[in-house]
PDB file of C-alpha atoms in Angstrom:
ATOM      1  CA  MET S   1     -22.774  -4.169  -0.405  1.00 78.00           C
ATOM      2  CA  ARG S   2     -20.457  -6.856  -1.809  1.00 84.00           C
ATOM      3  CA  GLN S   3     -17.775  -4.244  -2.548  1.00 84.00           C
ATOM      4  CA  LYS S   4     -18.058  -2.798   0.969  1.00 86.00           C
ATOM      5  CA  LEU S   5     -17.769  -6.274   2.484  1.00 91.00           C
ATOM      6  CA  PHE S   6     -14.692  -7.004   0.366  1.00 91.00           C
ATOM      7  CA  SER S   7     -13.110  -3.700   1.419  1.00 89.00           C
ATOM      8  CA  PHE S   8     -13.870  -4.475   5.088  1.00 92.00           C
ATOM      9  CA  ILE S   9     -12.242  -7.917   4.813  1.00 94.00           C
ATOM     10  CA  MET S  10      -9.165  -6.533   3.042  1.00 93.00           C
ATOM     11  CA  ILE S  11      -8.665  -3.759   5.608  1.00 92.00           C
ATOM     12  CA  ASN S  12      -8.811  -6.331   8.410  1.00 95.00           C
ATOM     13  CA  LEU S  13      -6.411  -8.628   6.546  1.00 95.00           C
ATOM     14  CA  GLY S  14      -3.948  -5.769   6.019  1.00 92.00           C
ATOM     15  CA  ALA S  15      -4.174  -4.665   9.656  1.00 92.00           C
ATOM     16  CA  PHE S  16      -3.655  -8.257  10.823  1.00 96.00           C
ATOM     17  CA  LEU S  17      -0.502  -8.633   8.699  1.00 94.00           C
ATOM     18  CA  VAL S  18       0.904  -5.433  10.218  1.00 91.00           C
ATOM     19  CA  SER S  19       0.056  -6.726  13.710  1.00 93.00           C
ATOM     20  CA  ILE S  20       1.992  -9.953  13.017  1.00 95.00           C
ATOM     21  CA  ASN S  21       5.103  -7.879  12.379  1.00 93.00           C
ATOM     22  CA  VAL S  22       4.589  -5.783  15.511  1.00 92.00           C
ATOM     23  CA  HIS S  23       3.972  -8.746  17.825  1.00 93.00           C
ATOM     24  CA  PHE S  24       6.269 -11.474  16.492  1.00 94.00           C
ATOM     25  CA  PHE S  25       9.177  -9.476  15.031  1.00 93.00           C
ATOM     26  CA  LEU S  26       9.397  -5.900  16.298  1.00 91.00           C
ATOM     27  CA  SER S  27       8.273  -6.066  19.914  1.00 89.00           C
ATOM     28  CA  PRO S  28      10.489  -8.986  21.081  1.00 91.00           C
ATOM     29  CA  ASN S  29      13.548  -7.245  19.598  1.00 90.00           C
ATOM     30  CA  ASN S  30      12.648  -3.686  20.721  1.00 87.00           C
ATOM     31  CA  LEU S  31      12.655  -2.563  17.075  1.00 87.00           C
ATOM     32  CA  ALA S  32      10.764   0.725  16.930  1.00 85.00           C
ATOM     33  CA  THR S  33      10.584   1.234  13.159  1.00 81.00           C
ATOM     34  CA  GLY S  34       8.277   4.232  13.262  1.00 79.00           C
ATOM     35  CA  GLY S  35       4.534   4.630  13.414  1.00 81.00           C
ATOM     36  CA  VAL S  36       2.247   4.207  16.393  1.00 85.00           C
ATOM     37  CA  SER S  37       3.580   0.674  16.882  1.00 86.00           C
ATOM     38  CA  GLY S  38       7.155   1.938  17.196  1.00 87.00           C
ATOM     39  CA  LEU S  39       6.146   4.659  19.632  1.00 85.00           C
ATOM     40  CA  SER S  40       4.165   2.110  21.648  1.00 88.00           C
ATOM     41  CA  ILE S  41       7.169  -0.247  21.830  1.00 88.00           C
ATOM     42  CA  ILE S  42       9.191   2.626  23.304  1.00 88.00           C
ATOM     43  CA  MET S  43       6.396   3.499  25.764  1.00 87.00           C
ATOM     44  CA  ASN S  44       6.053  -0.158  26.760  1.00 87.00           C
ATOM     45  CA  ASP S  45       9.724  -0.247  27.714  1.00 85.00           C
ATOM     46  CA  LEU S  46       9.279   2.860  29.862  1.00 86.00           C
ATOM     47  CA  PHE S  47       5.976   1.690  31.378  1.00 88.00           C
ATOM     48  CA  PRO S  48       6.024  -2.148  31.227  1.00 86.00           C
ATOM     49  CA  ASN S  49       2.749  -2.505  33.159  1.00 83.00           C
ATOM     50  CA  PHE S  50       0.833  -1.505  30.028  1.00 84.00           C
ATOM     51  CA  SER S  51       0.794  -3.713  26.931  1.00 88.00           C
ATOM     52  CA  ILE S  52       1.837  -2.486  23.495  1.00 89.00           C
ATOM     53  CA  GLY S  53      -1.711  -3.007  22.203  1.00 87.00           C
ATOM     54  CA  ALA S  54      -3.110  -0.843  24.998  1.00 87.00           C
ATOM     55  CA  PHE S  55      -0.549   1.882  24.260  1.00 88.00           C
ATOM     56  CA  MET S  56      -1.467   1.756  20.563  1.00 88.00           C
ATOM     57  CA  ILE S  57      -5.133   2.323  21.366  1.00 87.00           C
ATOM     58  CA  LEU S  58      -4.247   5.209  23.714  1.00 88.00           C
ATOM     59  CA  VAL S  59      -1.823   6.843  21.242  1.00 86.00           C
ATOM     60  CA  ASN S  60      -4.362   6.540  18.407  1.00 84.00           C
ATOM     61  CA  LEU S  61      -7.018   8.204  20.560  1.00 86.00           C
ATOM     62  CA  ILE S  62      -4.646  11.080  21.343  1.00 86.00           C
ATOM     63  CA  LEU S  63      -3.560  11.451  17.697  1.00 82.00           C
ATOM     64  CA  PHE S  64      -7.126  11.478  16.401  1.00 81.00           C
ATOM     65  CA  ALA S  65      -8.072  14.086  19.003  1.00 83.00           C
ATOM     66  CA  VAL S  66      -5.081  16.225  17.943  1.00 81.00           C
ATOM     67  CA  GLY S  67      -6.008  15.652  14.311  1.00 76.00           C
ATOM     68  CA  PHE S  68      -9.568  16.848  14.828  1.00 78.00           C
ATOM     69  CA  ILE S  69      -8.254  19.952  16.621  1.00 81.00           C
ATOM     70  CA  PHE S  70      -5.636  20.931  14.036  1.00 78.00           C
ATOM     71  CA  LEU S  71      -7.059  19.450  10.820  1.00 69.00           C
ATOM     72  CA  GLY S  72     -10.822  19.317  11.349  1.00 71.00           C
ATOM     73  CA  SER S  73     -13.033  16.303  10.667  1.00 64.00           C
ATOM     74  CA  GLY S  74     -11.178  15.316   7.485  1.00 57.00           C
ATOM     75  CA  PHE S  75     -10.443  11.735   8.517  1.00 58.00           C
ATOM     76  CA  GLY S  76     -11.999   8.886   6.619  1.00 67.00           C
ATOM     77  CA  ALA S  77     -13.984   6.299   8.547  1.00 77.00           C
ATOM     78  CA  LYS S  78     -11.850   3.556   6.983  1.00 81.00           C
ATOM     79  CA  THR S  79      -8.656   5.059   8.398  1.00 78.00           C
ATOM     80  CA  ILE S  80     -10.135   5.373  11.880  1.00 82.00           C
ATOM     81  CA  TYR S  81     -11.334   1.775  11.738  1.00 88.00           C
ATOM     82  CA  ALA S  82      -8.037   0.439  10.349  1.00 87.00           C
ATOM     83  CA  SER S  83      -5.967   2.131  13.071  1.00 86.00           C
ATOM     84  CA  PHE S  84      -8.082   0.674  15.866  1.00 87.00           C
ATOM     85  CA  ALA S  85      -8.295  -2.729  14.147  1.00 91.00           C
ATOM     86  CA  LEU S  86      -4.482  -2.831  14.126  1.00 90.00           C
ATOM     87  CA  SER S  87      -4.366  -1.913  17.824  1.00 89.00           C
ATOM     88  CA  PHE S  88      -6.939  -4.588  18.637  1.00 92.00           C
ATOM     89  CA  PHE S  89      -5.095  -7.308  16.696  1.00 94.00           C
ATOM     90  CA  VAL S  90      -1.827  -6.480  18.496  1.00 92.00           C
ATOM     91  CA  TRP S  91      -3.608  -6.582  21.855  1.00 91.00           C
ATOM     92  CA  ALA S  92      -5.259  -9.939  20.976  1.00 93.00           C
ATOM     93  CA  LEU S  93      -1.952 -11.488  19.875  1.00 93.00           C
ATOM     94  CA  GLU S  94      -0.301 -10.323  23.099  1.00 91.00           C
ATOM     95  CA  LYS S  95      -3.094 -11.931  25.099  1.00 90.00           C
ATOM     96  CA  TYR S  96      -3.484 -15.236  23.228  1.00 92.00           C
ATOM     97  CA  ALA S  97      -0.012 -15.759  21.687  1.00 92.00           C
ATOM     98  CA  PRO S  98       2.472 -14.141  24.094  1.00 89.00           C
ATOM     99  CA  MET S  99       6.117 -13.913  23.044  1.00 86.00           C
ATOM    100  CA  ALA S 100       8.683 -14.503  25.794  1.00 81.00           C
ATOM    101  CA  HIS S 101      11.707 -14.422  23.451  1.00 88.00           C
ATOM    102  CA  PRO S 102      12.497 -13.439  19.841  1.00 90.00           C
ATOM    103  CA  ILE S 103      11.865 -16.067  17.171  1.00 90.00           C
ATOM    104  CA  SER S 104      15.547 -16.118  16.192  1.00 88.00           C
ATOM    105  CA  ASP S 105      18.921 -14.736  17.233  1.00 88.00           C
ATOM    106  CA  ASP S 106      19.357 -13.239  13.763  1.00 90.00           C
ATOM    107  CA  LEU S 107      17.987  -9.713  14.154  1.00 89.00           C
ATOM    108  CA  LEU S 108      18.466  -8.722  10.506  1.00 90.00           C
ATOM    109  CA  ILE S 109      16.453 -11.588   8.984  1.00 93.00           C
ATOM    110  CA  GLN S 110      13.639 -10.984  11.488  1.00 93.00           C
ATOM    111  CA  LEU S 111      13.608  -7.304  10.557  1.00 92.00           C
ATOM    112  CA  ILE S 112      13.503  -7.986   6.801  1.00 92.00           C
ATOM    113  CA  ILE S 113      10.791 -10.673   6.976  1.00 94.00           C
ATOM    114  CA  GLY S 114       8.691  -8.723   9.454  1.00 92.00           C
ATOM    115  CA  GLN S 115       8.889  -5.465   7.480  1.00 89.00           C
ATOM    116  CA  CYS S 116       7.983  -7.263   4.243  1.00 90.00           C
ATOM    117  CA  ILE S 117       4.895  -8.770   5.914  1.00 93.00           C
ATOM    118  CA  ALA S 118       3.898  -5.406   7.420  1.00 89.00           C
ATOM    119  CA  ALA S 119       4.520  -3.425   4.226  1.00 86.00           C
ATOM    120  CA  THR S 120       2.335  -5.873   2.285  1.00 89.00           C
ATOM    121  CA  GLY S 121      -0.399  -5.394   4.884  1.00 89.00           C
ATOM    122  CA  MET S 122      -0.106  -1.612   4.717  1.00 85.00           C
ATOM    123  CA  ALA S 123      -0.250  -1.726   0.911  1.00 84.00           C
ATOM    124  CA  ILE S 124      -3.481  -3.764   1.148  1.00 88.00           C
ATOM    125  CA  VAL S 125      -4.942  -1.113   3.477  1.00 86.00           C
ATOM    126  CA  PHE S 126      -3.740   1.757   1.240  1.00 80.00           C
ATOM    127  CA  ASN S 127      -5.297  -0.009  -1.764  1.00 79.00           C
ATOM    128  CA  GLN S 128      -8.672   0.319  -0.035  1.00 82.00           C
ATOM    129  CA  GLN S 129      -8.195   4.114   0.216  1.00 74.00           C
ATOM    130  CA  ALA S 130      -7.426   3.921   3.932  1.00 76.00           C
ATOM    131  CA  SER S 131      -4.355   3.996   6.144  1.00 75.00           C
ATOM    132  CA  THR S 132      -3.396   2.757   9.578  1.00 76.00           C
ATOM    133  CA  GLY S 133      -3.399   6.328  10.914  1.00 68.00           C
ATOM    134  CA  GLY S 134      -0.658   7.191  13.364  1.00 71.00           C
ATOM    135  CA  THR S 135       2.216   9.174  11.879  1.00 72.00           C
ATOM    136  CA  ASP S 136       0.075   9.996   8.827  1.00 69.00           C
ATOM    137  CA  ILE S 137      -1.800  12.449  11.077  1.00 73.00           C
ATOM    138  CA  ILE S 138       1.431  14.040  12.318  1.00 74.00           C
ATOM    139  CA  ALA S 139       2.564  14.338   8.679  1.00 71.00           C
ATOM    140  CA  MET S 140      -0.682  16.063   7.686  1.00 69.00           C
ATOM    141  CA  ILE S 141      -0.219  18.583  10.523  1.00 74.00           C
ATOM    142  CA  PHE S 142       3.378  19.204   9.367  1.00 74.00           C
ATOM    143  CA  ASN S 143       2.030  19.711   5.851  1.00 69.00           C
ATOM    144  CA  LYS S 144      -0.625  22.200   6.918  1.00 74.00           C
ATOM    145  CA  TYR S 145       1.421  24.332   9.300  1.00 79.00           C
ATOM    146  CA  LEU S 146       5.056  23.837   8.202  1.00 78.00           C
ATOM    147  CA  ASN S 147       4.491  23.251   4.454  1.00 74.00           C
ATOM    148  CA  ILE S 148       6.327  19.898   4.575  1.00 70.00           C
ATOM    149  CA  GLU S 149       5.190  17.287   2.032  1.00 65.00           C
ATOM    150  CA  VAL S 150       3.126  14.462   3.546  1.00 58.00           C
ATOM    151  CA  GLY S 151       5.563  11.744   2.402  1.00 59.00           C
ATOM    152  CA  ARG S 152       8.489  13.592   3.944  1.00 68.00           C
ATOM    153  CA  GLY S 153       6.447  14.250   7.079  1.00 70.00           C
ATOM    154  CA  VAL S 154       5.770  10.537   7.562  1.00 72.00           C
ATOM    155  CA  LEU S 155       9.455   9.746   7.002  1.00 74.00           C
ATOM    156  CA  LEU S 156      10.511  12.491   9.448  1.00 78.00           C
ATOM    157  CA  ALA S 157       8.131  11.264  12.156  1.00 78.00           C
ATOM    158  CA  ASP S 158       9.235   7.646  11.698  1.00 81.00           C
ATOM    159  CA  LEU S 159      12.914   8.605  11.792  1.00 82.00           C
ATOM    160  CA  LEU S 160      12.383  10.550  15.022  1.00 83.00           C
ATOM    161  CA  ILE S 161      10.816   7.444  16.576  1.00 84.00           C
ATOM    162  CA  ALA S 162      13.719   5.320  15.321  1.00 84.00           C
ATOM    163  CA  LEU S 163      16.150   7.842  16.815  1.00 85.00           C
ATOM    164  CA  SER S 164      14.341   7.564  20.156  1.00 85.00           C
ATOM    165  CA  SER S 165      14.811   3.794  20.036  1.00 83.00           C
ATOM    166  CA  ALA S 166      18.556   4.317  19.489  1.00 84.00           C
ATOM    167  CA  VAL S 167      18.705   6.433  22.669  1.00 85.00           C
ATOM    168  CA  LEU S 168      16.646   3.944  24.671  1.00 84.00           C
ATOM    169  CA  PHE S 169      17.804   0.548  23.348  1.00 86.00           C
ATOM    170  CA  GLY S 170      21.303   1.346  22.077  1.00 87.00           C
ATOM    171  CA  PRO S 171      22.856   2.346  18.733  1.00 88.00           C
ATOM    172  CA  GLN S 172      22.752  -1.157  17.173  1.00 88.00           C
ATOM    173  CA  VAL S 173      18.998  -1.550  17.643  1.00 87.00           C
ATOM    174  CA  GLY S 174      18.548   2.064  16.547  1.00 86.00           C
ATOM    175  CA  MET S 175      20.425   1.449  13.284  1.00 89.00           C
ATOM    176  CA  TYR S 176      18.278  -1.610  12.598  1.00 89.00           C
ATOM    177  CA  ALA S 177      15.189   0.521  13.267  1.00 88.00           C
ATOM    178  CA  PHE S 178      16.401   3.118  10.722  1.00 86.00           C
ATOM    179  CA  PHE S 179      16.973   0.321   8.216  1.00 89.00           C
ATOM    180  CA  GLY S 180      13.462  -1.002   8.910  1.00 86.00           C
ATOM    181  CA  VAL S 181      11.933   2.390   8.072  1.00 83.00           C
ATOM    182  CA  ILE S 182      13.749   2.368   4.704  1.00 84.00           C
ATOM    183  CA  ILE S 183      12.715  -1.242   3.907  1.00 85.00           C
ATOM    184  CA  ASN S 184       9.106  -0.422   4.757  1.00 78.00           C
ATOM    185  CA  GLY S 185       8.949   2.416   2.228  1.00 75.00           C
ATOM    186  CA  PHE S 186      10.434   0.388  -0.623  1.00 80.00           C
ATOM    187  CA  VAL S 187       8.230  -2.682  -0.055  1.00 82.00           C
ATOM    188  CA  ILE S 188       5.039  -0.613   0.255  1.00 77.00           C
ATOM    189  CA  ASP S 189       5.784   1.089  -3.086  1.00 74.00           C
ATOM    190  CA  TYR S 190       6.507  -2.259  -4.749  1.00 78.00           C
ATOM    191  CA  ALA S 191       3.393  -3.955  -3.325  1.00 78.00           C
ATOM    192  CA  LEU S 192       1.144  -1.056  -4.400  1.00 73.00           C
ATOM    193  CA  GLN S 193       2.530  -1.313  -7.935  1.00 73.00           C
ATOM    194  CA  GLN S 194       1.570  -5.006  -7.993  1.00 72.00           C
ATOM    195  CA  PHE S 195      -1.966  -4.236  -6.829  1.00 72.00           C
ATOM    196  CA  ASN S 196      -2.349  -1.522  -9.453  1.00 68.00           C
ATOM    197  CA  SER S 197      -0.437  -3.166 -12.293  1.00 73.00           C
ATOM    198  CA  ASN S 198      -2.445  -1.627 -15.133  1.00 83.00           C
ATOM    199  CA  LYS S 199      -0.922  -1.477 -18.582  1.00 87.00           C
ATOM    200  CA  GLU S 200      -1.366   0.970 -21.433  1.00 90.00           C
ATOM    201  CA  ILE S 201      -1.699  -1.031 -24.645  1.00 93.00           C
ATOM    202  CA  VAL S 202      -1.266   0.614 -28.057  1.00 94.00           C
ATOM    203  CA  ILE S 203      -2.411  -1.513 -31.026  1.00 94.00           C
ATOM    204  CA  ILE S 204      -2.058  -1.042 -34.774  1.00 92.00           C
ATOM    205  CA  SER S 205      -3.874  -3.725 -36.766  1.00 90.00           C
ATOM    206  CA  ARG S 206      -5.642  -4.353 -40.079  1.00 89.00           C
ATOM    207  CA  HIS S 207      -8.509  -5.758 -38.012  1.00 90.00           C
ATOM    208  CA  SER S 208      -9.002  -2.798 -35.689  1.00 90.00           C
ATOM    209  CA  ASP S 209     -12.825  -3.011 -35.869  1.00 91.00           C
ATOM    210  CA  GLU S 210     -12.857  -6.550 -34.449  1.00 92.00           C
ATOM    211  CA  ILE S 211     -10.332  -5.637 -31.773  1.00 93.00           C
ATOM    212  CA  LYS S 212     -12.303  -2.538 -30.727  1.00 92.00           C
ATOM    213  CA  THR S 213     -15.465  -4.635 -30.478  1.00 92.00           C
ATOM    214  CA  TYR S 214     -13.691  -7.231 -28.347  1.00 93.00           C
ATOM    215  CA  ILE S 215     -12.285  -4.599 -25.970  1.00 93.00           C
ATOM    216  CA  VAL S 216     -15.624  -2.844 -25.491  1.00 93.00           C
ATOM    217  CA  HIS S 217     -18.106  -5.743 -25.522  1.00 91.00           C
ATOM    218  CA  GLU S 218     -16.094  -8.742 -24.285  1.00 90.00           C
ATOM    219  CA  LEU S 219     -13.733  -7.068 -21.825  1.00 90.00           C
ATOM    220  CA  GLY S 220     -16.086  -4.242 -20.922  1.00 89.00           C
ATOM    221  CA  LYS S 221     -13.319  -1.638 -21.174  1.00 89.00           C
ATOM    222  CA  GLY S 222     -12.959   1.658 -23.007  1.00 89.00           C
ATOM    223  CA  ALA S 223     -10.506   2.604 -25.730  1.00 91.00           C
ATOM    224  CA  THR S 224      -9.315   5.688 -27.565  1.00 91.00           C
ATOM    225  CA  ILE S 225      -8.895   5.727 -31.352  1.00 92.00           C
ATOM    226  CA  HIS S 226      -6.274   7.840 -33.119  1.00 91.00           C
ATOM    227  CA  SER S 227      -5.664   8.286 -36.842  1.00 90.00           C
ATOM    228  CA  ALA S 228      -2.096   7.719 -38.031  1.00 87.00           C
ATOM    229  CA  THR S 229      -0.161   7.575 -41.286  1.00 87.00           C
ATOM    230  CA  GLY S 230       2.586   5.038 -41.996  1.00 82.00           C
ATOM    231  CA  ALA S 231       5.985   6.630 -42.668  1.00 83.00           C
ATOM    232  CA  PHE S 232       7.011   4.165 -45.419  1.00 84.00           C
ATOM    233  CA  THR S 233       3.693   3.369 -47.083  1.00 81.00           C
ATOM    234  CA  SER S 234       1.711   6.562 -46.286  1.00 83.00           C
ATOM    235  CA  ASP S 235      -1.237   4.257 -45.492  1.00 84.00           C
ATOM    236  CA  LYS S 236      -3.947   5.600 -43.183  1.00 86.00           C
ATOM    237  CA  LYS S 237      -4.241   3.485 -40.053  1.00 87.00           C
ATOM    238  CA  GLU S 238      -6.187   3.399 -36.786  1.00 90.00           C
ATOM    239  CA  VAL S 239      -4.277   3.316 -33.517  1.00 93.00           C
ATOM    240  CA  ILE S 240      -6.144   1.821 -30.556  1.00 93.00           C
ATOM    241  CA  THR S 241      -5.094   2.818 -27.034  1.00 94.00           C
ATOM    242  CA  THR S 242      -6.591   1.149 -23.976  1.00 93.00           C
ATOM    243  CA  ILE S 243      -5.785   0.616 -20.277  1.00 91.00           C
ATOM    244  CA  LEU S 244      -6.128  -2.947 -18.978  1.00 90.00           C
ATOM    245  CA  GLY S 245      -5.202  -5.021 -15.972  1.00 84.00           C
ATOM    246  CA  ARG S 246      -2.891  -8.018 -16.280  1.00 81.00           C
ATOM    247  CA  LYS S 247      -5.731 -10.543 -16.626  1.00 84.00           C
ATOM    248  CA  ASP S 248      -7.614  -8.616 -19.337  1.00 89.00           C
ATOM    249  CA  PHE S 249      -4.384  -7.933 -21.222  1.00 89.00           C
ATOM    250  CA  THR S 250      -3.665 -11.668 -21.383  1.00 89.00           C
ATOM    251  CA  LYS S 251      -7.135 -12.239 -22.869  1.00 91.00           C
ATOM    252  CA  LEU S 252      -6.694  -9.417 -25.393  1.00 92.00           C
ATOM    253  CA  LYS S 253      -3.271 -10.649 -26.467  1.00 92.00           C
ATOM    254  CA  SER S 254      -4.680 -14.129 -27.065  1.00 91.00           C
ATOM    255  CA  TYR S 255      -7.562 -12.706 -29.135  1.00 92.00           C
ATOM    256  CA  ILE S 256      -5.290 -10.496 -31.267  1.00 93.00           C
ATOM    257  CA  THR S 257      -3.050 -13.488 -31.970  1.00 92.00           C
ATOM    258  CA  GLN S 258      -6.090 -15.288 -33.431  1.00 91.00           C
ATOM    259  CA  VAL S 259      -7.420 -12.433 -35.617  1.00 92.00           C
ATOM    260  CA  ASP S 260      -4.171 -10.728 -36.683  1.00 90.00           C
ATOM    261  CA  ASN S 261      -0.840 -12.274 -35.778  1.00 88.00           C
ATOM    262  CA  LYS S 262       0.945  -9.441 -37.604  1.00 87.00           C
ATOM    263  CA  ALA S 263      -0.550  -6.703 -35.428  1.00 91.00           C
ATOM    264  CA  PHE S 264       1.873  -4.176 -33.895  1.00 91.00           C
ATOM    265  CA  ILE S 265       1.458  -3.832 -30.118  1.00 92.00           C
ATOM    266  CA  THR S 266       3.340  -1.778 -27.542  1.00 93.00           C
ATOM    267  CA  VAL S 267       2.779  -2.186 -23.799  1.00 92.00           C
ATOM    268  CA  HIS S 268       3.653   0.292 -21.054  1.00 89.00           C
ATOM    269  CA  THR S 269       3.363  -0.436 -17.330  1.00 82.00           C
ATOM    270  CA  MET S 270       1.555   2.429 -15.574  1.00 77.00           C
ATOM    271  CA  ASN S 271       2.650   3.468 -12.084  1.00 67.00           C
ATOM    272  CA  GLU S 272      -0.480   5.494 -11.416  1.00 68.00           C
ATOM    273  CA  ILE S 273      -3.683   6.290 -13.316  1.00 68.00           C
ATOM    274  CA  LEU S 274      -6.046   9.067 -12.263  1.00 67.00           C
ATOM    275  CA  GLY S 275      -9.482   9.914 -13.583  1.00 64.00           C
ATOM    276  CA  GLN S 276     -12.686   8.192 -14.684  1.00 62.00           C
ATOM    277  CA  ASN S 277     -12.974   4.511 -13.724  1.00 61.00           C
ATOM    278  CA  PHE S 278      -9.617   4.683 -11.947  1.00 61.00           C
ATOM    279  CA  LYS S 279      -8.276   6.458  -8.870  1.00 60.00           C
ATOM    280  CA  ARG S 280     -10.064   9.710  -8.057  1.00 58.00           C
ATOM    281  CA  LEU S 281      -8.146  12.952  -8.599  1.00 53.00           C
ATOM    282  CA  ALA S 282      -9.051  14.131  -5.098  1.00 52.00           C
TER     283      ALA S 282
END
């Protein structure tokens, strides 16, 4: 129950961060940087009587209906909730914190700050095995029927929305929208790496028994033991390999310093880990 509550809070936090970008940075500047929010900004300009939040709810309903028709009931409940939470937050901000003018005259700095905030929010949502829906659904349909990779499908859909903004709002705004799509991808990747900053630690020590015991019983983590032979001395040695987060690695490093300050340690940052106790393979 505690884990579910934490996931619920994080999904809402991520959706709220994305909504801040939509309401305070993108909407006042007509920056349609892809996704349902970008499409809704375009629709709001064509039909100003409807708010962006209302359009986001409507577009999400249509996309989920299309998704169920073409893809079946393969949507996670978290994704459905996150997409509507984002729409609700945008609607609430429009109602209780309306924006008459952009925050600044500098369009570029607004775009960069806003996209960084939104990408961080999306990374938080992705880290909870959910997404904010929208163009992800279009990308999955492209993948199923046109054999286009999901990542490329999302990029294609977002670029088409950015192109529409160039036609509607002019080439300058359109170019900024294209740039926003690119920034979003880079920041999401970087933020996800920070959330999942696990390290592979390889240890060779004369006190391998104590280190193994510390890893298993104090840190509560697993380890793999390999037998190795030294090239110069031909001594038989144990090689310990384990995967730890940043916090546990700091503790382990401190412990090894105390028991064997001549231990040999190599550390590799892992971009992605699949399998038991980590991200599921499917």
